[in-house]
PDB file of C-alpha atoms in Angstrom:
ATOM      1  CA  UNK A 283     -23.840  -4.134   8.610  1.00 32.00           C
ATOM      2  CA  UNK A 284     -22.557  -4.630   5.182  1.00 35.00           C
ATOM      3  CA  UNK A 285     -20.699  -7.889   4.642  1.00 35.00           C
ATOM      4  CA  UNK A 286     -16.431  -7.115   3.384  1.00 42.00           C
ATOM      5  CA  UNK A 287     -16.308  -4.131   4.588  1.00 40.00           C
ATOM      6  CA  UNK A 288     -15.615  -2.230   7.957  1.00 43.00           C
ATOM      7  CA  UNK A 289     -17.794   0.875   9.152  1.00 39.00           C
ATOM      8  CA  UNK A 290     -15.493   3.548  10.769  1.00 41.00           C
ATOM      9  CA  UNK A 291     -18.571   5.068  12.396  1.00 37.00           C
ATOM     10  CA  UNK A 292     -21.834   3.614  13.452  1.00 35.00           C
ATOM     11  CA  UNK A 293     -23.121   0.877  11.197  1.00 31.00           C
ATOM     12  CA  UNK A 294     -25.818   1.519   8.927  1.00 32.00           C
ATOM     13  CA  UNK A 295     -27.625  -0.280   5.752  1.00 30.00           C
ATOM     14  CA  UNK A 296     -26.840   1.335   2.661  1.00 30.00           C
ATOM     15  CA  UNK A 297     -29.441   0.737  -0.033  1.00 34.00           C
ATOM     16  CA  UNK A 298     -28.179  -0.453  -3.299  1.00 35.00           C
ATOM     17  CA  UNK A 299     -24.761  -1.449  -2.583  1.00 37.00           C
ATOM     18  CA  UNK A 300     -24.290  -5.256  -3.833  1.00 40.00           C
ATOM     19  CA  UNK A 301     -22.992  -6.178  -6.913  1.00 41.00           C
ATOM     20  CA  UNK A 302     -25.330  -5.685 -10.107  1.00 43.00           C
ATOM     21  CA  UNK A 303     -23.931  -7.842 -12.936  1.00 45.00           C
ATOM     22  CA  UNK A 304     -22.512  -4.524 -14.518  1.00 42.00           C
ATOM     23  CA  UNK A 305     -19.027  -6.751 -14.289  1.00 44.00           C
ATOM     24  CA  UNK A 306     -20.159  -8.558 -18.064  1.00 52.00           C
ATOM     25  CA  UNK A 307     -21.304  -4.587 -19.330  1.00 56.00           C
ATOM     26  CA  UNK A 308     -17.717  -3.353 -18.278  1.00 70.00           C
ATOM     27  CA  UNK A 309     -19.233   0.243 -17.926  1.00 82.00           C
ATOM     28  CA  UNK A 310     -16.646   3.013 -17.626  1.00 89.00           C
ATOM     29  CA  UNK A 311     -16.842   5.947 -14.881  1.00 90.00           C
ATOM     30  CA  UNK A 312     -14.738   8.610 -14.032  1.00 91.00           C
ATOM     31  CA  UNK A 313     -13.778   8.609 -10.422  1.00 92.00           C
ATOM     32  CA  UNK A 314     -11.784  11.246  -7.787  1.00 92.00           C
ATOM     33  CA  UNK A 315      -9.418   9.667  -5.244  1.00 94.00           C
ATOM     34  CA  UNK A 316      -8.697  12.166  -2.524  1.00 94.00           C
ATOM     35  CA  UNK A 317      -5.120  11.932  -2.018  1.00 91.00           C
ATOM     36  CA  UNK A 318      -4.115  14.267   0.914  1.00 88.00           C
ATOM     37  CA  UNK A 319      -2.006  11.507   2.980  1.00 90.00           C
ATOM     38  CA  UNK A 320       0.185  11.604   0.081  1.00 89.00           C
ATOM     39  CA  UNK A 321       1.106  15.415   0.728  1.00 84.00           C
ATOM     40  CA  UNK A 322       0.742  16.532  -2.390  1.00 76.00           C
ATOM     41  CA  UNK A 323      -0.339  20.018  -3.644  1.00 76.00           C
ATOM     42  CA  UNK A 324      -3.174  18.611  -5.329  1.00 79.00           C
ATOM     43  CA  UNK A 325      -6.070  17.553  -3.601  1.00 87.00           C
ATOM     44  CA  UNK A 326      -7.343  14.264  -5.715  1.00 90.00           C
ATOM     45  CA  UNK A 327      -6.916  12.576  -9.040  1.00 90.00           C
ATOM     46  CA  UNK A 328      -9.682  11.448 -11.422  1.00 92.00           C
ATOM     47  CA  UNK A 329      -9.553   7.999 -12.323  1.00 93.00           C
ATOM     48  CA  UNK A 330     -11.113   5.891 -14.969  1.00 92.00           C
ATOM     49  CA  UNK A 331     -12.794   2.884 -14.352  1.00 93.00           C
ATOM     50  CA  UNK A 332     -14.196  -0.417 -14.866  1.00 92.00           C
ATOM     51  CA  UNK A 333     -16.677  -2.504 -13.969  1.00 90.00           C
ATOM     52  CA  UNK A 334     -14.002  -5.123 -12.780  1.00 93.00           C
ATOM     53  CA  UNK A 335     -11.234  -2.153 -11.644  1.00 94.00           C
ATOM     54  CA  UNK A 336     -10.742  -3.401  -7.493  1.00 95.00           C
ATOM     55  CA  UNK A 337      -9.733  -1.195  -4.857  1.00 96.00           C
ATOM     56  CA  UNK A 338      -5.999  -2.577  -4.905  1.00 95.00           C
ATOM     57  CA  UNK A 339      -5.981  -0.913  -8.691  1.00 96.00           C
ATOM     58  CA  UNK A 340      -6.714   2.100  -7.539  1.00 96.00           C
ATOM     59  CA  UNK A 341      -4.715   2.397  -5.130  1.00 96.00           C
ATOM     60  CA  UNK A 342      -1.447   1.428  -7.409  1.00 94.00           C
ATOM     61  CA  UNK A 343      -3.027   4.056 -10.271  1.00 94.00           C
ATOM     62  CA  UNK A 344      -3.109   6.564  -7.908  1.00 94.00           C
ATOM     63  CA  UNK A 345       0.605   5.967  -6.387  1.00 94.00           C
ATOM     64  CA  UNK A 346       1.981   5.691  -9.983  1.00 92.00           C
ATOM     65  CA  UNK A 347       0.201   8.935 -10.990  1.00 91.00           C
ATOM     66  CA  UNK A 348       1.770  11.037  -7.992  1.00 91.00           C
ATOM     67  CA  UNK A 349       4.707   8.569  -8.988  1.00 90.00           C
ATOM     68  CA  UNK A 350       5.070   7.373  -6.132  1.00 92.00           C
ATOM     69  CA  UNK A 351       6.066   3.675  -6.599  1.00 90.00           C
ATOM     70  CA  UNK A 352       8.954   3.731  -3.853  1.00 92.00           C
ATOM     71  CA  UNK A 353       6.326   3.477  -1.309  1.00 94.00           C
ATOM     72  CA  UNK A 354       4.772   0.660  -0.089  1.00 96.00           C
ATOM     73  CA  UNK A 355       1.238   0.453  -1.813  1.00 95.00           C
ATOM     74  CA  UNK A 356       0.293  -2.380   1.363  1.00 95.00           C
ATOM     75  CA  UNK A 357       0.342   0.689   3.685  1.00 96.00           C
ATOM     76  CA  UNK A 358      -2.886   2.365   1.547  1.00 96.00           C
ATOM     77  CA  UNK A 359      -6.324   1.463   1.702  1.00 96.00           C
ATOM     78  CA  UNK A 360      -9.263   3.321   0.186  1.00 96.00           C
ATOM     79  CA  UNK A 361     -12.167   4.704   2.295  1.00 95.00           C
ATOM     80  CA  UNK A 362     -15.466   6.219   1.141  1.00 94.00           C
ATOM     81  CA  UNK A 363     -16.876   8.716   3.176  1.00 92.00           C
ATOM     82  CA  UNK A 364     -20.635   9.118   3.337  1.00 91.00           C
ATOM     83  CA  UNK A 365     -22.359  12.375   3.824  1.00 88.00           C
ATOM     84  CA  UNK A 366     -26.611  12.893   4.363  1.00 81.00           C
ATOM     85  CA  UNK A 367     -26.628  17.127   3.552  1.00 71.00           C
ATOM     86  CA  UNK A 368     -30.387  16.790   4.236  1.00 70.00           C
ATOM     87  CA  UNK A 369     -31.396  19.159   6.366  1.00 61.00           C
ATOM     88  CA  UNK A 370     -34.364  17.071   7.772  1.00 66.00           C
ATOM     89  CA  UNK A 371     -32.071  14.056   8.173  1.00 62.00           C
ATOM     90  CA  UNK A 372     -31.908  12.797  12.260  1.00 63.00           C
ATOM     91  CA  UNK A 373     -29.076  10.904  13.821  1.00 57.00           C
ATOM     92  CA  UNK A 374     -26.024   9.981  12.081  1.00 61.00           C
ATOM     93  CA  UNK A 375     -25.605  12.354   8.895  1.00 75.00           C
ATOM     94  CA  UNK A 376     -21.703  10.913   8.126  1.00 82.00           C
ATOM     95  CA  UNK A 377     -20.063   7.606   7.515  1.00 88.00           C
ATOM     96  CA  UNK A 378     -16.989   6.282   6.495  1.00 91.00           C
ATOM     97  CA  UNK A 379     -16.601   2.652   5.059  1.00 92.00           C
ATOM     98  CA  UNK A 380     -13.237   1.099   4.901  1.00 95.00           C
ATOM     99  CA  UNK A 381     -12.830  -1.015   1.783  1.00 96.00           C
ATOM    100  CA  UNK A 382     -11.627  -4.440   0.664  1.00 95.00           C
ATOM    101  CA  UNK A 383      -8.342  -4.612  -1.467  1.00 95.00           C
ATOM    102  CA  UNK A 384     -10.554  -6.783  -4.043  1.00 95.00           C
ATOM    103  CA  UNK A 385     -14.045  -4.317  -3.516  1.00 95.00           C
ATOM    104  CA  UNK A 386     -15.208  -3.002  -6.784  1.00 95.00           C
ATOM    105  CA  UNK A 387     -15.371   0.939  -6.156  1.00 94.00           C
ATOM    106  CA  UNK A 388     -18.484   0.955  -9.184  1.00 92.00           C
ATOM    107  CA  UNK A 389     -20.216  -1.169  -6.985  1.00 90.00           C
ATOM    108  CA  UNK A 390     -20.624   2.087  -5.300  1.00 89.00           C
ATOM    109  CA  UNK A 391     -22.013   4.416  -7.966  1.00 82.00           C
ATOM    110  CA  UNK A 392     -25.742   3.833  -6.629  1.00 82.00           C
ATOM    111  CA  UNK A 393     -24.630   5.488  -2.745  1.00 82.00           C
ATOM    112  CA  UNK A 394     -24.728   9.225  -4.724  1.00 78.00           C
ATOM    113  CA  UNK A 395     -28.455   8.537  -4.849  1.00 77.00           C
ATOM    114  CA  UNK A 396     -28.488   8.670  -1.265  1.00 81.00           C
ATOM    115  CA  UNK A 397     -25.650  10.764   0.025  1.00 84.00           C
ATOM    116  CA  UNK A 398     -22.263  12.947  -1.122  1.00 88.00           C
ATOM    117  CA  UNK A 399     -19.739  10.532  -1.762  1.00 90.00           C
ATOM    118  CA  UNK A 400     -15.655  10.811  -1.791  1.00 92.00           C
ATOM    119  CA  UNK A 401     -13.184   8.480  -2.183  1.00 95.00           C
ATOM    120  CA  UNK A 402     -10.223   9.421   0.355  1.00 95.00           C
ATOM    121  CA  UNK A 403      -6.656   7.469   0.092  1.00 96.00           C
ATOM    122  CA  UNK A 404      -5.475   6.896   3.670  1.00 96.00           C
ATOM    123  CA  UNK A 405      -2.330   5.595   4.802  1.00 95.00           C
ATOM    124  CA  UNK A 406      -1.145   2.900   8.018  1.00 94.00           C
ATOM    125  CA  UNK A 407       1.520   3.517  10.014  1.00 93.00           C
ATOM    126  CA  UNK A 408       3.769   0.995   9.043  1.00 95.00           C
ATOM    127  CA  UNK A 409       7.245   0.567  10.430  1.00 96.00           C
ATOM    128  CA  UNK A 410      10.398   1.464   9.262  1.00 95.00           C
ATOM    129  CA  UNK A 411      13.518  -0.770   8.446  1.00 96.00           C
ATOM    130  CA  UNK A 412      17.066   0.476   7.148  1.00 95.00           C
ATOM    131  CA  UNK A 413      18.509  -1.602   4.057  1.00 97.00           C
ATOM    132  CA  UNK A 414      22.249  -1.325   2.885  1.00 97.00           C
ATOM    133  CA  UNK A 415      22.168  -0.488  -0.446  1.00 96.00           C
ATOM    134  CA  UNK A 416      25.595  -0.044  -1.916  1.00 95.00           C
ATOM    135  CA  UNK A 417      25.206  -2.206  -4.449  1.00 95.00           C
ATOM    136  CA  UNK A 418      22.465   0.666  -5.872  1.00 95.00           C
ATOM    137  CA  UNK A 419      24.491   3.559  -5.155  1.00 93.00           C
ATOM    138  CA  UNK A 420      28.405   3.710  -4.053  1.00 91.00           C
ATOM    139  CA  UNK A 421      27.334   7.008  -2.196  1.00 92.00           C
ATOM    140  CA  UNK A 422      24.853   6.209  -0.666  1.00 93.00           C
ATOM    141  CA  UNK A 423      25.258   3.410   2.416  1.00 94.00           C
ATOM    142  CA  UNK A 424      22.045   2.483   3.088  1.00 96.00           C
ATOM    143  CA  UNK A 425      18.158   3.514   2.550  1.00 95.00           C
ATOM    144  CA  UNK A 426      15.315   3.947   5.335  1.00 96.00           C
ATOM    145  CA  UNK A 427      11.655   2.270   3.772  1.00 96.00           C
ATOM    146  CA  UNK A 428       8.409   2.836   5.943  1.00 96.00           C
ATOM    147  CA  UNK A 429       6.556  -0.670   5.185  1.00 97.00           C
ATOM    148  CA  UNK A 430       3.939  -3.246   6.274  1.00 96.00           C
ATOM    149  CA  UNK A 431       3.218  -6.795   7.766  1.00 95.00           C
ATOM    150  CA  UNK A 432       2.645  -8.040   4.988  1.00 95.00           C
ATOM    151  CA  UNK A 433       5.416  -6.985   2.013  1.00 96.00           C
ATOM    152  CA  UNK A 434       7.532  -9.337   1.776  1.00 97.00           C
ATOM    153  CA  UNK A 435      11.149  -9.265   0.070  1.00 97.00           C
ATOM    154  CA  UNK A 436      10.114  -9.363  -3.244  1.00 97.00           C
ATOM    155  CA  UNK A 437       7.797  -6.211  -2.634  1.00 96.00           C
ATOM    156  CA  UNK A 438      10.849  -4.346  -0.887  1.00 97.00           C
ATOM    157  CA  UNK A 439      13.403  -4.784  -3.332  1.00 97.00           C
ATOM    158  CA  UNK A 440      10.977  -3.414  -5.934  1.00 96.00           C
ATOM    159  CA  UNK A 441      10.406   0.006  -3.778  1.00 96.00           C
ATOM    160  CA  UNK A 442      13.795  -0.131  -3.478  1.00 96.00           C
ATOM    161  CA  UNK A 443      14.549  -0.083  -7.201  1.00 96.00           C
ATOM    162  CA  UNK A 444      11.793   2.474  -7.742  1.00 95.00           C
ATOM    163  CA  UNK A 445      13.597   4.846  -5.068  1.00 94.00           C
ATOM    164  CA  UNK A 446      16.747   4.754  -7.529  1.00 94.00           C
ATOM    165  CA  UNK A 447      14.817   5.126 -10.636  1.00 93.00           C
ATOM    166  CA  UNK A 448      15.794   1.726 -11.971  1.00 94.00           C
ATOM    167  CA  UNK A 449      12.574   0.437 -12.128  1.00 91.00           C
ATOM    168  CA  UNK A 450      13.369  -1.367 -15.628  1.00 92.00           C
ATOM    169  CA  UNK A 451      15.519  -3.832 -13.659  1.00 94.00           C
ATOM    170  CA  UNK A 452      14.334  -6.835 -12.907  1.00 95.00           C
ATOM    171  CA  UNK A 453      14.250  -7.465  -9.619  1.00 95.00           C
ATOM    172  CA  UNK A 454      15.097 -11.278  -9.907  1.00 96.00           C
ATOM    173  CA  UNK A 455      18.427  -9.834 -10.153  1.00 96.00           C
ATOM    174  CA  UNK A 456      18.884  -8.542  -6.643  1.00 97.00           C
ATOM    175  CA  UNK A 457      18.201 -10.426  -3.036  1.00 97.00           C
ATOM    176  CA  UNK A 458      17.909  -8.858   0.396  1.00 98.00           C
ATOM    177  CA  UNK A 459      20.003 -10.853   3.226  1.00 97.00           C
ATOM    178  CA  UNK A 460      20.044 -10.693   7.073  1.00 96.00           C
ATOM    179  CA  UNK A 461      23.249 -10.396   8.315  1.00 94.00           C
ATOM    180  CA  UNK A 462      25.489  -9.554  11.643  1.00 91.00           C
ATOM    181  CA  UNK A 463      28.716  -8.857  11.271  1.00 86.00           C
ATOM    182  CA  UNK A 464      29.473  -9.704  14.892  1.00 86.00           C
ATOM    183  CA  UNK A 465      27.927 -12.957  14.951  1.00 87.00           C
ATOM    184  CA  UNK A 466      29.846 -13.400  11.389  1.00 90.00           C
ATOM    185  CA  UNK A 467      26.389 -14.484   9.994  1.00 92.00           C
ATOM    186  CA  UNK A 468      24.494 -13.631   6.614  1.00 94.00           C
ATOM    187  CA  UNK A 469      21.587 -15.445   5.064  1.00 96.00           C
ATOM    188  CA  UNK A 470      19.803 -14.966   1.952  1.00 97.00           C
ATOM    189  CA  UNK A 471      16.143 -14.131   2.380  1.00 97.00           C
ATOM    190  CA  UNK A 472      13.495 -15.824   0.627  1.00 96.00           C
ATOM    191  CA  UNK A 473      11.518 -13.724  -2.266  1.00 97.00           C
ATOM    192  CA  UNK A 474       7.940 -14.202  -0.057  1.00 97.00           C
ATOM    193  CA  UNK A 475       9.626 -13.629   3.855  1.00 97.00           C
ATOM    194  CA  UNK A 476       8.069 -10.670   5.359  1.00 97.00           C
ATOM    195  CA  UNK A 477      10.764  -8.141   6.841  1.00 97.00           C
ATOM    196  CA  UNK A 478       8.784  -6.787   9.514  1.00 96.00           C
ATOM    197  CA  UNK A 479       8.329 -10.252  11.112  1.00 96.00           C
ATOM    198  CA  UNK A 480      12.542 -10.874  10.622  1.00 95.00           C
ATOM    199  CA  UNK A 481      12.818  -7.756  12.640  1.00 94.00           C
ATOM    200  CA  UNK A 482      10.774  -8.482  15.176  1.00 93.00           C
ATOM    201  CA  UNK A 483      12.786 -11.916  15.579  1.00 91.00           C
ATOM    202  CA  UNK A 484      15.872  -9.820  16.016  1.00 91.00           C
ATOM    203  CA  UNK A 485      14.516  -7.093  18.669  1.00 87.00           C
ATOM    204  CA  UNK A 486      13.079 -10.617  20.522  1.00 86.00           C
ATOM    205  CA  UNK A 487      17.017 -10.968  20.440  1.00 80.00           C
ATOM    206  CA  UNK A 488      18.987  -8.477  23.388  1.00 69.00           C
ATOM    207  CA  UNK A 489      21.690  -7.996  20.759  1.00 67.00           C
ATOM    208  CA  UNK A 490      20.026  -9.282  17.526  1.00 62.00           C
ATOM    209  CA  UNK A 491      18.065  -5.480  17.371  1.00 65.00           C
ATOM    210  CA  UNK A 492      21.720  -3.761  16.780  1.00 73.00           C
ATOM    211  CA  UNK A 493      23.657  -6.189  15.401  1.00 83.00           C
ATOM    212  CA  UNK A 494      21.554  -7.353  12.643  1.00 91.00           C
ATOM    213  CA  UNK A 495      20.931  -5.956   9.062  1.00 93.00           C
ATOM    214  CA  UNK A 496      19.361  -6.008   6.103  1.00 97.00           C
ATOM    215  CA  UNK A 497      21.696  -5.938   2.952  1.00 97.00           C
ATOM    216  CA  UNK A 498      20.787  -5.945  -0.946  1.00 97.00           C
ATOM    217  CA  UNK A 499      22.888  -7.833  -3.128  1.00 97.00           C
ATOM    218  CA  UNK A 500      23.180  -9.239  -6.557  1.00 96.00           C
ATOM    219  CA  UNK A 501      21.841 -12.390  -6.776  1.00 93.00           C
ATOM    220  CA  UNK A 502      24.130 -15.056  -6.886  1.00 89.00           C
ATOM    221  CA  UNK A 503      21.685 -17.746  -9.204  1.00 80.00           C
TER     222      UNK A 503
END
């Protein structure tokens, strides 16, 4: 097994994969990111780079090349699939690692020795919660985002400002609440609390699941 990451398939020992020092040479290499989860037409994008570039880089890059910032980026996670085309080869011939947010994807560059390599963007499931969003758009009453455990409000009002191209505001002006118009309740959510878990307090609720909102607002500091 190879310690950080998880094997999709079998485990195996890859030869050559640990870090090499190459972080101080910051070498440069040209990359491709296969990118069908995103839907797009095209099939990957090339990336350069670093020594020091971390999965969790990539994965941004490759959202704000398909610009795609109004999705979550904690629902994508970076994979490298391993394939032995040797025709004498026994046993397992393909293998998929799942990588760390903070893996170096050069730390890699030494598997092509070995086998065909590809990068492939994948995509969680996530869940989805409905914001109000008036305060964005008159028209519009309220937005449906597909996130994860772990984006928190901050994160959320970001995708949300992304979704109306108004990405140049800063987000410290806006704040999601929870709110219920029949219990006559609103709070104002911290920038760090996780919506998925909120939810999950109000479905825990009989009548929290459809009374309860989400609302964005201008924030009152």
């Amino acid at each position: 097994s190879i310690s950080g990451y998880k094997v999709e398939s079998d485990s195996v020992s890859l030869p050559g994969v640990e870090r090499s020092g190459r972080e101080e040479n910051q070498e440069m290499e040209i990359i491709k990111i296969y990118s069908l989860c995103l839907g797009s037409e095209m099939k990957y994008k090339s990336l350069k780079i670093s020594s020091d570039t971390t999965v969790k880089e990539v994965v941004l890059n490759v959202l704000q090349k398909y610009r795609m910032l109004d999705k979550d980026p904690n629902l994508f996670y970076l994979t490298l699939e391993l394939c032995d085309n040797n025709p004498s080869q026994e046993g397992l011939t393909k293998k998929t690692l799942v990588l760390d947010m903070d893996n170096r994807p050069m730390e890699f560059s030494t598997c092509h020795t070995w086998f065909d390599c590809k990068f492939i963007l994948r995509m969680k499931m996530g869940r989805e919660v409905k914001i109000f969003i008036s305060v964005l758009d008159q028209d519009k009453e309220y937005l449906c985002l597909r996130i994860s455990e772990e984006s928190d409000a901050e994160a959320v009002i970001k995708m949300l400002l992304h979704s109306f191209h108004m990405e140049r505001e800063p987000s410290g002006k806006y704040c999601l609440y929870e709110e219920s118009l029949l219990r006559r309740y609103q709070r104002r959510l911290g920038r760090q609390e996780k919506l998925l878990q909120i939810q999950k307090r109000w479905e825990e609720d009989m009548e929290g699941a459809t009374s309860f909102s989400f609302r964005l607002k201008i924030n009152p500091e």
